[in-house]
Short mmCIF file of C-alpha atoms in Angstrom, two decimals:
data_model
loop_
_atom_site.label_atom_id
_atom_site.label_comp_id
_atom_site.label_asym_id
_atom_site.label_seq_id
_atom_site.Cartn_x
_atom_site.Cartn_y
_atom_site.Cartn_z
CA UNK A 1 71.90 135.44 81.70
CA UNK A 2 70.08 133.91 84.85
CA UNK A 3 68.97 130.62 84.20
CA UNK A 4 66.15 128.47 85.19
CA UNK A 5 68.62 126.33 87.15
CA UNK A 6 69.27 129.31 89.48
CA UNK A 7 66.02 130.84 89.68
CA UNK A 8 65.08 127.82 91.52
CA UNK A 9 67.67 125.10 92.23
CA UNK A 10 64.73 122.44 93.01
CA UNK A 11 63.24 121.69 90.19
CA UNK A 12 63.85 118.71 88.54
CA UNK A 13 61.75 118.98 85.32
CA UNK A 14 61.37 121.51 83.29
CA UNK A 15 60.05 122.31 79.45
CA UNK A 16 61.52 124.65 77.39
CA UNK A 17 62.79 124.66 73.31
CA UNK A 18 66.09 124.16 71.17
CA UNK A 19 67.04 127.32 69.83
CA UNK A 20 70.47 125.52 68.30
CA UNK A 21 71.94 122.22 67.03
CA UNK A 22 75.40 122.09 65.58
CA UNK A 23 77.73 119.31 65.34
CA UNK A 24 80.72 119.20 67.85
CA UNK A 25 83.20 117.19 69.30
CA UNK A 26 83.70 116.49 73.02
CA UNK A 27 88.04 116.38 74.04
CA UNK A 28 89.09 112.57 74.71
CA UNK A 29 89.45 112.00 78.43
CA UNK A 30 89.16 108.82 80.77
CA UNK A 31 91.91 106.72 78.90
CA UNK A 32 89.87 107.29 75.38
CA UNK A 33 92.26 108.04 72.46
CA UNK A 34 89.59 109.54 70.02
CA UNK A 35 87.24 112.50 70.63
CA UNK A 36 83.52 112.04 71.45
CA UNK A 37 81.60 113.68 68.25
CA UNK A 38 78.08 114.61 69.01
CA UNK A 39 76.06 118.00 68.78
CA UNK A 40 75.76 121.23 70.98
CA UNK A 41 72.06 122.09 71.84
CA UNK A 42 71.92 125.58 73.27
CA UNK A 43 68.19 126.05 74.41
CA UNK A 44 65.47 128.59 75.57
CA UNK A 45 66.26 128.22 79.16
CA UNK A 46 67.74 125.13 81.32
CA UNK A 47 67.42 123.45 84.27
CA UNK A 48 70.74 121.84 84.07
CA UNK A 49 73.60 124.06 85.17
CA UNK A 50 76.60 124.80 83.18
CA UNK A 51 80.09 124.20 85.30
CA UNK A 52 81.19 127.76 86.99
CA UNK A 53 82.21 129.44 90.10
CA UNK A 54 84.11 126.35 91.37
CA UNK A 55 81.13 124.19 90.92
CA UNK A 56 80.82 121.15 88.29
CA UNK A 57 78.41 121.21 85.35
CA UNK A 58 74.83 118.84 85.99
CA UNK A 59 74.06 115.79 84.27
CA UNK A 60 70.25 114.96 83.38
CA UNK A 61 68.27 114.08 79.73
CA UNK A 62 66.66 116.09 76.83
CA UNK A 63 63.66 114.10 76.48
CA UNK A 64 65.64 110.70 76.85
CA UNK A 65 68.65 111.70 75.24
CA UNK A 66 71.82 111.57 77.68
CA UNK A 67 72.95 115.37 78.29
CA UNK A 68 77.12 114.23 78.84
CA UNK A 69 78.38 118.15 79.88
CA UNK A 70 76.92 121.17 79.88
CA UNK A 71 79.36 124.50 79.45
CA UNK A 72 79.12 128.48 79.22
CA UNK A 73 79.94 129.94 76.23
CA UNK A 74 78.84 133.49 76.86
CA UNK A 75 75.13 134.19 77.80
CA UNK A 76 74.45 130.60 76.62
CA UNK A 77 73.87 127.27 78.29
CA UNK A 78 75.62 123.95 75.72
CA UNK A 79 74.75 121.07 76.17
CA UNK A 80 76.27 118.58 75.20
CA UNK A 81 74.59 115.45 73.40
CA UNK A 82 74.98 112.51 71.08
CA UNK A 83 71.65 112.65 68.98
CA UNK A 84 70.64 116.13 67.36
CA UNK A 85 67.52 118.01 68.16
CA UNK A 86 65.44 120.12 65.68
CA UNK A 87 65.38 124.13 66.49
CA UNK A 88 62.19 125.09 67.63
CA UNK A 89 61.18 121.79 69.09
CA UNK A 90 59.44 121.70 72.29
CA UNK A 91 61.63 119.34 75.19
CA UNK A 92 61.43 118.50 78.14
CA UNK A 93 64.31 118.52 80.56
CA UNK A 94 65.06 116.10 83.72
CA UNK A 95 68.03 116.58 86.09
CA UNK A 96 70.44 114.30 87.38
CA UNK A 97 68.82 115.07 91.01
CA UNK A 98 71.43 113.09 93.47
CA UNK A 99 74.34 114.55 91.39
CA UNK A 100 72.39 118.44 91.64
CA UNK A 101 71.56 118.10 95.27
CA UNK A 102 74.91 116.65 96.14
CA UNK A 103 76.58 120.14 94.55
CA UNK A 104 73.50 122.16 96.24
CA UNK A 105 74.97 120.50 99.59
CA UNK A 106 78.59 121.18 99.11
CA UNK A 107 78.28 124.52 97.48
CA UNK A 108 76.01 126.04 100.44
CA UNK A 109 78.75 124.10 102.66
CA UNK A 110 81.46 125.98 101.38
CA UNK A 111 80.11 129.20 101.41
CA UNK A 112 79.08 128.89 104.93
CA UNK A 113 82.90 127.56 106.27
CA UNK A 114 84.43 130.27 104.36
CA UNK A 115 82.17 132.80 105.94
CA UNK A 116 82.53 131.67 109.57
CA UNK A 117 86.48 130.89 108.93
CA UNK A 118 86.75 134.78 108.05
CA UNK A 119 84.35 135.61 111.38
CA UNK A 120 86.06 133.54 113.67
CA UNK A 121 89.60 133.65 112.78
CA UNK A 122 90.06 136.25 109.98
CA UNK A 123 90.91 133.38 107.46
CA UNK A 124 90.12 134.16 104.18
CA UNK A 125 89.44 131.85 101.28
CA UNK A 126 91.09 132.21 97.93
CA UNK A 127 89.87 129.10 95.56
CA UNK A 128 88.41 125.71 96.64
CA UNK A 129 87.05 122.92 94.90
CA UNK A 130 84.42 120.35 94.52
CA UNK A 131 85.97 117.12 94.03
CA UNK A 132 84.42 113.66 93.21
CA UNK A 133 84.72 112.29 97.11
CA UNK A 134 85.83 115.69 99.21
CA UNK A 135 85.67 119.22 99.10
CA UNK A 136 88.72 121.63 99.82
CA UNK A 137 88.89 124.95 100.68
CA UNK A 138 92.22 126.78 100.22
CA UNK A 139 92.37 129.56 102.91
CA UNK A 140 95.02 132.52 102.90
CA UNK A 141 97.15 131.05 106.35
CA UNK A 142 100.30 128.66 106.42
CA UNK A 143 98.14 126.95 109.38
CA UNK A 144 95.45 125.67 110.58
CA UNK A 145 95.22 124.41 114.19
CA UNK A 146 93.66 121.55 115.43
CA UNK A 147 91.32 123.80 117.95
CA UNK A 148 90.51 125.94 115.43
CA UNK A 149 89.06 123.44 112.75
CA UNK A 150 87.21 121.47 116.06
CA UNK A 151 85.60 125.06 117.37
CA UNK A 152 84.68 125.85 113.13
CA UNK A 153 83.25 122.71 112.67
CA UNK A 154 81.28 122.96 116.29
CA UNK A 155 80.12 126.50 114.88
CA UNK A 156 79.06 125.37 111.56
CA UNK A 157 77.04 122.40 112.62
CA UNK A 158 74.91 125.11 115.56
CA UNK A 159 74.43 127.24 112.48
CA UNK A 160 72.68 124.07 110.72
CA UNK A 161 71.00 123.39 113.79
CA UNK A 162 69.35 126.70 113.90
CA UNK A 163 67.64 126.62 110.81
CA UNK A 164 69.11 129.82 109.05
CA UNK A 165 67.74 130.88 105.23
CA UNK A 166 69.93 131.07 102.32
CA UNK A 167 68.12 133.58 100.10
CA UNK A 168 69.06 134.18 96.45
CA UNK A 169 68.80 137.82 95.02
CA UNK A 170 69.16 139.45 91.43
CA UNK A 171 71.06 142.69 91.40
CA UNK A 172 71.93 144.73 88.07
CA UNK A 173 76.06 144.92 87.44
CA UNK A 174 75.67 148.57 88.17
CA UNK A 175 73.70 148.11 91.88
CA UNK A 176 76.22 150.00 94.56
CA UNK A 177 75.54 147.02 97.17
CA UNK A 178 77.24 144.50 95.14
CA UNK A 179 80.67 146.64 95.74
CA UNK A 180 79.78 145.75 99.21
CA UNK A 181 79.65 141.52 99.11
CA UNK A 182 82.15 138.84 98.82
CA UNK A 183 83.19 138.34 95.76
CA UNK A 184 86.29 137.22 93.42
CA UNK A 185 84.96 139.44 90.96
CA UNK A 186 82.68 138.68 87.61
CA UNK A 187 84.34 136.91 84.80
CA UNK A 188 84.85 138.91 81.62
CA UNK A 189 82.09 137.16 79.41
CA UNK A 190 79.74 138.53 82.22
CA UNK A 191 76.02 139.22 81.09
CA UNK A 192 73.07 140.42 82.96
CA UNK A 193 71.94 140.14 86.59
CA UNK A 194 74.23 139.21 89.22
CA UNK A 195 73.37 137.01 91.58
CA UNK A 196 74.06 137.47 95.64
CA UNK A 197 73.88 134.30 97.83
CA UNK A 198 72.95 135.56 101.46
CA UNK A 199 73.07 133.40 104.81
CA UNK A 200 70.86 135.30 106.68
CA UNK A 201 72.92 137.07 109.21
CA UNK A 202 76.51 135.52 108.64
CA UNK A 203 77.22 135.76 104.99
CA UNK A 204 76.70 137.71 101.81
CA UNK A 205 78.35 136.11 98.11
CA UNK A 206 78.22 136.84 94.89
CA UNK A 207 77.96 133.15 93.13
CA UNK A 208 76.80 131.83 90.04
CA UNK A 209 76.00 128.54 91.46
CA UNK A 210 72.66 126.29 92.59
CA UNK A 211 71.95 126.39 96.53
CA UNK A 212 69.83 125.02 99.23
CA UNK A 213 67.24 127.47 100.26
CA UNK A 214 68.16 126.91 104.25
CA UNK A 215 70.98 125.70 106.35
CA UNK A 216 69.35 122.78 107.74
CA UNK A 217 69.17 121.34 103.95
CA UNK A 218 72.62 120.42 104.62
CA UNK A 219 71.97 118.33 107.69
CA UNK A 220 75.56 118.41 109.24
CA UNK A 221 79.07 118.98 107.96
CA UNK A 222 82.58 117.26 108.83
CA UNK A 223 85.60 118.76 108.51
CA UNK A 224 88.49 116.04 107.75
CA UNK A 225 91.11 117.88 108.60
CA UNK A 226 93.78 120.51 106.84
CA UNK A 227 96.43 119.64 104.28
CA UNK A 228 99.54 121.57 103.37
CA UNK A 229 98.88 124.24 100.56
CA UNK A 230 100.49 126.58 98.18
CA UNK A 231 102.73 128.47 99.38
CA UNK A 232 101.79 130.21 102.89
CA UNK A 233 97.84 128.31 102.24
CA UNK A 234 95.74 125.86 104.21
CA UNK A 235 93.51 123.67 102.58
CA UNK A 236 91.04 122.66 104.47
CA UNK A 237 89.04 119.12 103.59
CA UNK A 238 85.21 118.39 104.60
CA UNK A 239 81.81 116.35 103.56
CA UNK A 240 78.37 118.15 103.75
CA UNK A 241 75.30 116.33 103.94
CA UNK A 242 74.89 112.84 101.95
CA UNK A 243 78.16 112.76 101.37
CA UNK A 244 78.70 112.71 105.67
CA UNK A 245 76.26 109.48 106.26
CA UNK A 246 77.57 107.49 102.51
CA UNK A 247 81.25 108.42 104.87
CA UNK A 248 79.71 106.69 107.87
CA UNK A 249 78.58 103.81 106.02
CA UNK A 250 81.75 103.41 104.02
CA UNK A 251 83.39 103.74 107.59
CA UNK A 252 81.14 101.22 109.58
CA UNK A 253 81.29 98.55 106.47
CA UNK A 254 85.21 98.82 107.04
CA UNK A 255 85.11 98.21 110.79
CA UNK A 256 82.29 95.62 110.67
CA UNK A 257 84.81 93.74 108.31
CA UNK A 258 87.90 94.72 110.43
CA UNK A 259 86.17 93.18 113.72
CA UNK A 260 84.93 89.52 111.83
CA UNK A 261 89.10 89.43 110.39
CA UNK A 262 90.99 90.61 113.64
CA UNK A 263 88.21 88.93 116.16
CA UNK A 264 87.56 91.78 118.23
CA UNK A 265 86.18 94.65 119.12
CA UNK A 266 86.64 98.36 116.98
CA UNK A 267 88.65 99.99 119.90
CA UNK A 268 90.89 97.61 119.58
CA UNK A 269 91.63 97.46 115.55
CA UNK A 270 94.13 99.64 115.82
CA UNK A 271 96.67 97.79 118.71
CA UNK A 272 95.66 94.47 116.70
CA UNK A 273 97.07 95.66 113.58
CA UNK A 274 100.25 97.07 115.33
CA UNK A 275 100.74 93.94 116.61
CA UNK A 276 100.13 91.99 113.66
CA UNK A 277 102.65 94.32 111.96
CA UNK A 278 105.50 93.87 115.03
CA UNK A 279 104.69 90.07 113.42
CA UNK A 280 105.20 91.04 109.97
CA UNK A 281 108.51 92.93 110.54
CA UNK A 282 109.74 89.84 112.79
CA UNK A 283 109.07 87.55 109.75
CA UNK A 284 110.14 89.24 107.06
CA UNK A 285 113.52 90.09 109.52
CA UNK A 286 113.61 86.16 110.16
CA UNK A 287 112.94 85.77 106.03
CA UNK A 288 115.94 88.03 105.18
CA UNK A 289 118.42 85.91 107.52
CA UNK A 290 117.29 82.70 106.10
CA UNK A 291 117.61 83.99 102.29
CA UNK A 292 121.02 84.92 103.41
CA UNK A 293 121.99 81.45 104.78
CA UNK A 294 120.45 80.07 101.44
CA UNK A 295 122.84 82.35 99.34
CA UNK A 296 125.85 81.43 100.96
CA UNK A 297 124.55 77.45 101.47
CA UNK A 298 123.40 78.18 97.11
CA UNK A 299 127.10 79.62 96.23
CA UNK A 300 129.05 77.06 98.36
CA UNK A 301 127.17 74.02 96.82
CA UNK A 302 128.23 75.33 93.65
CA UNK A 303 131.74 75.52 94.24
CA UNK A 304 132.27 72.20 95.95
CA UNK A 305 130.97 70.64 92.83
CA UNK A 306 134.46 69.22 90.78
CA UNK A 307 132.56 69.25 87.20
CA UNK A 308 130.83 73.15 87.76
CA UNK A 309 130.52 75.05 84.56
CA UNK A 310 131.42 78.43 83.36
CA UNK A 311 127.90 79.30 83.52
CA UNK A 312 125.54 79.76 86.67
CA UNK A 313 122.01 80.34 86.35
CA UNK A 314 119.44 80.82 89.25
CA UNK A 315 115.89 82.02 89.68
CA UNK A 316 114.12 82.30 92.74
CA UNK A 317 110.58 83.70 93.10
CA UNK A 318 110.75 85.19 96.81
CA UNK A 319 114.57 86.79 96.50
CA UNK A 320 116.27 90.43 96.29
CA UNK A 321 119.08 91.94 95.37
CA UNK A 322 120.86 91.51 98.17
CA UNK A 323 119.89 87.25 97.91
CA UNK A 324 121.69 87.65 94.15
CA UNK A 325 125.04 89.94 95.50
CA UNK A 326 125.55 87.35 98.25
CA UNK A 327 125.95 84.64 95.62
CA UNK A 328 127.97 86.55 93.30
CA UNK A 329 130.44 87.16 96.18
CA UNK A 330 130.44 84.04 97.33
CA UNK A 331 131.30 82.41 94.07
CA UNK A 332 133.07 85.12 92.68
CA UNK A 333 133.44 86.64 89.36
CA UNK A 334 136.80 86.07 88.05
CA UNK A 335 136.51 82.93 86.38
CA UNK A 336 132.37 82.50 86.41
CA UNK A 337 129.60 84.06 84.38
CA UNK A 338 126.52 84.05 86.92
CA UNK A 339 122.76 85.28 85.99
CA UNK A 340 120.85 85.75 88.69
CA UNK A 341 116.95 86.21 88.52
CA UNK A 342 114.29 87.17 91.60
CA UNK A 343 110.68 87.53 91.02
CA UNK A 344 107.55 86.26 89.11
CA UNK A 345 108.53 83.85 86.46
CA UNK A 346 106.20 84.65 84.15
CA UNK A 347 105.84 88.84 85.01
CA UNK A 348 108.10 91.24 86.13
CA UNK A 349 111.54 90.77 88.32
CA UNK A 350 115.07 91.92 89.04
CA UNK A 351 118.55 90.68 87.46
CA UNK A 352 121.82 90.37 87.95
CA UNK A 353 125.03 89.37 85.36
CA UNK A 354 128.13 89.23 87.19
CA UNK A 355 131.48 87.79 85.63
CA UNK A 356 134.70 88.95 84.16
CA UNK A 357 133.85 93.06 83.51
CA UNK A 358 135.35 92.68 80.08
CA UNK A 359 132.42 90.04 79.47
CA UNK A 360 129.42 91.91 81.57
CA UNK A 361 130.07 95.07 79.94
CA UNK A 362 129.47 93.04 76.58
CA UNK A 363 126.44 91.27 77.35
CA UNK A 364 124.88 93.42 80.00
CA UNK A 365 122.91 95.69 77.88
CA UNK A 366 121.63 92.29 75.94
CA UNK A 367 120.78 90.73 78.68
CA UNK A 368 118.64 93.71 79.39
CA UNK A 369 117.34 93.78 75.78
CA UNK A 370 116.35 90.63 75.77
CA UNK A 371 114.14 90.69 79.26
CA UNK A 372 112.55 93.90 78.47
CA UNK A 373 113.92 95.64 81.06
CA UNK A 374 116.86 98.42 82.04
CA UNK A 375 119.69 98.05 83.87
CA UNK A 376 123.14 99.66 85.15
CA UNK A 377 126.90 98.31 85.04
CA UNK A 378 129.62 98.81 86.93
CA UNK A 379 133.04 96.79 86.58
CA UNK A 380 131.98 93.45 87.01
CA UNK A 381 127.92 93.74 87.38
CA UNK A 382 125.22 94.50 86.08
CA UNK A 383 121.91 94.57 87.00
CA UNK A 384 118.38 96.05 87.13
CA UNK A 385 114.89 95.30 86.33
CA UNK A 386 113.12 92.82 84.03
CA UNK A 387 109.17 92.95 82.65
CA UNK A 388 109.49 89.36 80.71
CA UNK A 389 110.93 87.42 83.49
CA UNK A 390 109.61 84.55 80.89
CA UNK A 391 112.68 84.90 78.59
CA UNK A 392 115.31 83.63 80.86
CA UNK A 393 115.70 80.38 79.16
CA UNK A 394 117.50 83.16 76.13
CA UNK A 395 119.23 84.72 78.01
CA UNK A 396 120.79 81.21 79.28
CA UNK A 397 121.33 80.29 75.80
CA UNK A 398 123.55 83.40 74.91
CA UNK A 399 125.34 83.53 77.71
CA UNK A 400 126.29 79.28 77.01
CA UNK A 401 126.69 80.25 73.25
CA UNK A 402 129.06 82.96 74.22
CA UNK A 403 131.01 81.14 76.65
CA UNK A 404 131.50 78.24 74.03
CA UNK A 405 132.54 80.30 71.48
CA UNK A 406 134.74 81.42 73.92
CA UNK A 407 136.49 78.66 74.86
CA UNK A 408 137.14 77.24 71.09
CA UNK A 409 138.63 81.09 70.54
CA UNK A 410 141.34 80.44 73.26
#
């Protein structure tokens, strides 16, 4: 079945009836743990078109009732919806037009790169997809070149220029010309006309989808580049139409921001931020030595004191593990039970229990326990990661309790 979504991709209203209204249940997604129950509505005709052929299904209202996905289940058009609608009743339909013309845009896109990538370079495309923020077409080559995606896009953008018609034609399944257009072949569930998209002079398509009626609907095209495929593919990235200028603006926002933070002008962001990073790496360099210093400076202090304990507890917030190791061989483990904590104190961190390894293979996996964590031994450590950095202050108090009971056992 042809629908009225295809006959003519433009309209935004249309009337028609309910023929059906069951109950139904729409698959949890988005983080929700229960399903979405609600009703299918298959009507007369629609203007809202059901997800196919690489394209996503429209959004829009029955009457004012959100329509939340509309699907294909043979010759029919369900729609999905919330409130149920009596068969026979008269409705009138509204798309979701920025969402429709968006698809229109990067459908009509797509068809026109893949027809000029097989033209100009014998690449031919075997899936692609309309994403959310991007569009990617996989083509049948391990590579794409550089010149060969700037002369496609230069092509693409002179075929826009000059104004060419799509033109949508009906053809029965039994018509000898469709034998003769590209195609991936009709799905099984198949029923009636087929429909074959036609760029006047460059490309002819069978497709399922809605379209813009002429090239110049989808006022200019970028290519972003290729990305590395399946095995032996291309994929090839681009934005077509609205989705080009909201790109631009996205784009100019950032460097307007960029130029009031880095106090100059956009051709020089980028050596501004390389030399804000040489900073960085100096600092955080300069950082590391002085954390060292402060590990052996930490473990000496503690070993010049005449009245230490058994027990050595440290946390600091801007540490690593190679802060806590430094201490632990410093001190060393033979007669001391150190426990060693870097991080948030009141999120996530690292630890470390070094000490005797008859002792740390006792109370490492506590230790662990206790901070909500997991962590790995070996001899006379053992350490990993904490999530409750917060229950330190326990940990302290076993490792003191054991100790004690310890030293009353000997």
């Amino acid at each position: 079945m042809v629908f009225q979504c295809q006959r003519d991709s433009w309209a935004r209203q249309f009337t028609t009836r309910v023929a059906s209204c069951r109950p139904a249940e729409l698959p949890a997604e988005g983080g929700a743990t229960e399903p979405l129950r609600g009703f299918h509505v298959v009507l007369e005709d629609t203007i809202l078109f059901p997800e196919g052929g690489g394209q996503p299904d429209d959004r829009g209202l029955i009457e004012d009732i959100p329509v939340l996905r509309v699907t294909r289940q043979g010759p029919a058009a369900v729609h999905f919806v919330q409130t149920p609608l009596e068969p026979g009743r008269e409705v009138l339909l509204t798309v979701d037009w920025d969402r429709r013309f968006d698809h229109m845009q990067q459908h009509s896109g797509q068809h026109l790169i893949t027809a000029l990538a097989d033209l100009m370079f014998g690449f031919k495309t075997t899936s692609w997809e309309l994403g959310h923020q991007r569009t990617v077409i996989e083509l049948d080559t391990p590579s794409v070149t550089a010149e060969q995606v700037v002369a496609l896009e230069e092509n693409v953008n002179e075929k826009i220029r000059a104004r060419i018609p799509v033109v949508v034609r009906e053809h029965s399944e039994d018509d000898p010309e469709i034998e003769t257009v590209r195609s991936r072949g009709l799905p099984d569930n198949h029923t009636g006309p087929v429909r074959i998209i036609s760029i006047e002079g460059i490309d002819d398509n069978m497709c399922c989808g809605t379209h813009v009626s002429n090239l110049s609907d989808l006022q200019v095209i970028k290519l972003l580049g290729t990305e590395k495929g399946k095995k032996n593919k291309t994929n090839l990235v681009f934005l077509a139409g609205n989705r080009v200028l909201k790109s631009v603006e996205r784009s100019h926002s950032t460097e307007k921001a960029l130029t009031l933070l880095l106090k100059n002008g956009a051709e020089e962001h980028v050596e501004a931020v390389k030399r804000l990073q040489n900073s960085v790496k100096l600092l955080q360099k300069n950082n590391l030595n002085l954390l060292r210093d402060l590990a052996v400076l930490t473990a000496q202090n503690f070993k010049s004191n005449p009245v230490r304990g058994r027990v050595f507890v440290l946390h600091r917030k801007d540490g690593d593990s190679e802060f806590m190791n430094i201490i632990a061989n410093e001190i060393g483990t033979e007669d001391t039970l150190l426990f060693l904590t870097v991080g948030d104190e009141k999120a996530a961190g690292l630890f470390l229990l070094a000490g005797p390894s008859e002792v740390v293979g006792k109370l490492g996996p506590r230790v662990a326990e206790l901070l909500e964590g997991k962590g790995a031994g070996k001899r006379d450590r053992f350490q990993g990661k904490a999530t409750r950095m917060s229950k330190r202050a326990e940990v302290q108090a076993l490792l003191q309790d054991f100790i004690g009971h310890q030293t009353l056992e000997e």
